[in-house]
């Protein structure tokens, strides 16, 4: 599998240094950003790809719990703190593990391996269930062409059929893998399904999809 892109957010420089040293010893982890300021981390996440955040809970600018509420389920988290009483609240969010300081390398490695299990699913087996026309339908990621926002609904278009679902495009985006990218305020597409691409639109199967001006740069970067 590809390396897991990691971020460290902790207001203690020594804690960051220790996690960076541990991370260098584990070949499937890649540190892409570290900071003592959670606001800087939020800005980084908005403009860059990442997978896993090692997140301190008690920070003066923004607590780790509030940080997760802002970022949402698009990221996975390993929480780090010296205060065990926060563990239960942390597990209400989308986290992989909880590390109590001081953190040993053995315990860090165990958490890293739990994260690897979360990220190592085979793409062709990845799926979710949606309710459409009164029934629950299993949709495999690799069958999806695109997802279109239609007012309060989304249209999930696959190789064979389409499903109209009461949901938001943002919610769909948070459930999908990195094979998907938003290219317009109303469209998420499967990168593997692109047949051709132009300046203003691309083609999936026989369907033309518009490319929004503000989304073009990110699309081109992902295609690299």
XYZ file of C-alpha atoms in Angstrom:
224
model
C 0.000 0.000 0.000
C 0.988 3.676 -0.270
C 2.462 5.380 2.757
C 0.026 6.870 5.254
C 0.399 10.668 5.159
C 0.571 11.891 8.753
C 0.204 15.204 10.561
C 1.284 15.917 14.139
C -0.576 18.608 16.097
C 0.677 19.179 19.645
C 1.462 22.344 21.611
C 4.512 20.700 23.223
C 7.673 20.816 21.030
C 9.232 17.846 22.851
C 6.121 15.746 22.193
C 6.301 16.598 18.488
C 10.003 15.717 18.391
C 9.376 12.326 20.012
C 6.562 11.432 17.601
C 8.696 12.511 14.645
C 11.504 10.193 15.805
C 9.087 7.291 16.215
C 7.541 7.946 12.808
C 10.929 7.820 11.066
C 11.332 4.220 12.265
C 8.102 3.009 10.650
C 8.331 2.630 6.850
C 4.611 2.885 6.083
C 4.218 6.272 7.822
C 5.133 9.548 6.109
C 5.220 12.794 8.068
C 3.910 15.589 5.827
C 3.341 18.342 8.408
C 3.801 19.061 12.109
C 2.869 22.116 14.136
C 2.287 23.415 17.657
C -0.631 25.500 16.379
C -3.922 23.714 15.516
C -5.039 26.700 13.419
C -2.018 26.163 11.151
C -2.977 22.485 10.905
C -6.512 23.408 9.796
C -5.076 25.609 7.058
C -2.732 22.832 5.916
C -5.558 20.275 5.737
C -7.640 22.622 3.575
C -4.922 22.835 0.938
C -3.089 19.495 1.089
C -3.680 15.754 1.187
C -3.287 13.872 4.462
C -4.662 10.691 6.008
C -3.920 10.449 9.718
C -3.562 13.096 12.438
C -1.671 12.539 15.689
C -3.643 15.037 17.736
C -3.134 16.391 21.248
C -6.386 17.012 23.093
C -5.443 19.860 25.447
C -4.182 22.851 23.466
C -4.712 26.547 24.293
C -5.836 27.784 20.865
C -8.238 24.929 20.085
C -8.871 21.649 21.871
C -8.373 18.395 20.003
C -12.061 17.549 20.441
C -13.142 20.817 18.807
C -10.497 20.335 16.121
C -12.081 16.989 15.163
C -15.539 18.559 15.092
C -14.286 21.140 12.584
C -12.343 18.761 10.321
C -14.859 15.907 10.503
C -14.636 12.299 9.361
C -12.494 12.913 6.293
C -9.428 12.426 8.487
C -8.593 9.601 10.879
C -7.082 10.415 14.263
C -4.751 9.013 16.889
C -5.252 11.100 20.028
C -2.348 11.917 22.330
C -2.725 13.393 25.820
C -1.465 13.209 29.389
C -5.023 13.167 30.735
C -6.832 9.824 30.622
C -10.210 11.350 31.509
C -10.555 12.580 27.924
C -10.426 9.096 26.433
C -14.158 8.402 26.490
C -15.038 11.708 24.806
C -12.359 11.095 22.179
C -13.834 7.740 21.205
C -17.075 9.435 20.184
C -15.208 10.665 17.102
C -13.593 8.954 14.124
C -10.368 7.845 15.831
C -8.018 4.909 15.387
C -6.458 4.851 18.842
C -5.749 6.794 22.026
C -2.181 7.252 23.289
C -1.568 8.275 26.893
C 1.621 10.289 27.469
C 4.446 9.476 28.035
C 4.256 7.381 24.874
C 6.630 4.438 24.412
C 7.763 3.347 20.959
C 6.132 -0.064 21.488
C 2.766 1.574 22.150
C 3.232 3.975 19.226
C 4.006 1.064 16.896
C 0.853 -0.741 18.014
C -1.223 2.332 17.132
C 0.526 2.699 13.781
C -0.270 -0.915 12.914
C -3.924 -0.360 13.824
C -3.940 2.599 11.433
C -2.317 0.497 8.710
C -5.144 -2.035 9.019
C -7.688 0.751 8.523
C -5.977 1.999 5.375
C -4.996 -1.321 3.783
C -8.391 -2.434 2.472
C -8.433 -3.502 -1.177
C -10.004 -0.798 -3.310
C -12.169 -3.252 -5.269
C -13.750 -4.495 -2.025
C -14.440 -1.045 -0.569
C -18.136 -0.157 -0.475
C -20.910 1.590 1.370
C -24.670 1.182 1.709
C -27.229 3.826 0.718
C -30.995 3.997 0.962
C -32.709 4.666 -2.359
C -36.288 3.954 -3.458
C -37.075 2.464 -0.054
C -34.277 -0.130 -0.175
C -30.697 -0.428 1.057
C -28.218 -0.790 -1.805
C -24.557 -1.822 -1.616
C -22.394 0.343 -3.886
C -18.792 -0.641 -4.603
C -16.376 2.274 -4.904
C -14.860 0.946 -8.115
C -18.283 0.958 -9.838
C -18.968 4.661 -9.231
C -18.570 7.043 -12.181
C -19.584 10.249 -10.438
C -21.801 11.701 -7.715
C -23.944 14.739 -8.498
C -25.591 17.123 -6.046
C -29.289 17.777 -6.783
C -30.720 20.157 -4.161
C -31.205 18.066 -0.989
C -30.253 14.828 -2.758
C -27.286 13.264 -4.509
C -27.339 11.122 -7.637
C -24.788 8.301 -7.407
C -24.103 7.148 -10.973
C -22.445 3.752 -11.408
C -21.423 1.732 -14.454
C -24.878 0.159 -14.597
C -27.440 2.360 -12.832
C -28.055 5.388 -10.644
C -29.269 5.902 -7.080
C -31.029 9.023 -5.812
C -30.144 9.418 -2.127
C -31.146 11.966 0.513
C -27.664 13.202 1.451
C -25.106 15.923 0.788
C -22.096 15.954 -1.503
C -19.883 16.828 1.474
C -21.063 13.755 3.370
C -20.360 11.579 0.328
C -16.903 13.119 -0.054
C -16.028 12.176 3.530
C -16.910 8.515 2.933
C -14.952 8.010 -0.291
C -11.343 6.987 -0.890
C -8.579 9.058 -2.489
C -9.601 7.711 -5.912
C -12.331 10.366 -5.878
C -12.021 14.127 -6.284
C -14.437 17.029 -6.327
C -14.165 18.862 -9.660
C -17.190 21.155 -9.419
C -19.506 22.455 -6.691
C -22.007 19.816 -7.857
C -19.791 16.876 -8.885
C -17.384 14.320 -7.393
C -15.792 11.976 -9.936
C -13.863 8.702 -9.902
C -10.351 9.409 -11.220
C -10.082 5.868 -12.601
C -13.090 6.424 -14.882
C -11.788 9.458 -16.799
C -11.732 8.851 -20.578
C -10.625 12.328 -21.652
C -10.121 15.743 -20.125
C -10.276 19.262 -21.526
C -10.090 22.786 -20.188
C -13.715 23.116 -19.104
C -14.965 19.518 -18.941
C -14.005 15.870 -18.795
C -15.643 12.668 -20.033
C -16.548 9.642 -17.905
C -17.915 6.787 -20.012
C -20.150 8.806 -22.357
C -21.010 11.485 -19.782
C -19.533 14.995 -19.940
C -18.877 16.577 -16.525
C -18.025 20.303 -16.076
C -14.811 21.315 -14.312
C -15.224 24.293 -11.981
C -12.573 26.998 -12.231
C -11.727 26.817 -8.525
C -11.352 23.019 -8.660
C -9.160 22.695 -11.791
C -5.769 23.101 -10.085
C -6.508 20.424 -7.502
C -7.762 18.042 -10.194
C -4.598 18.458 -12.246
C -2.444 17.931 -9.166
C -4.309 14.717 -8.318
C -3.898 13.450 -11.883
C -0.120 13.637 -11.500
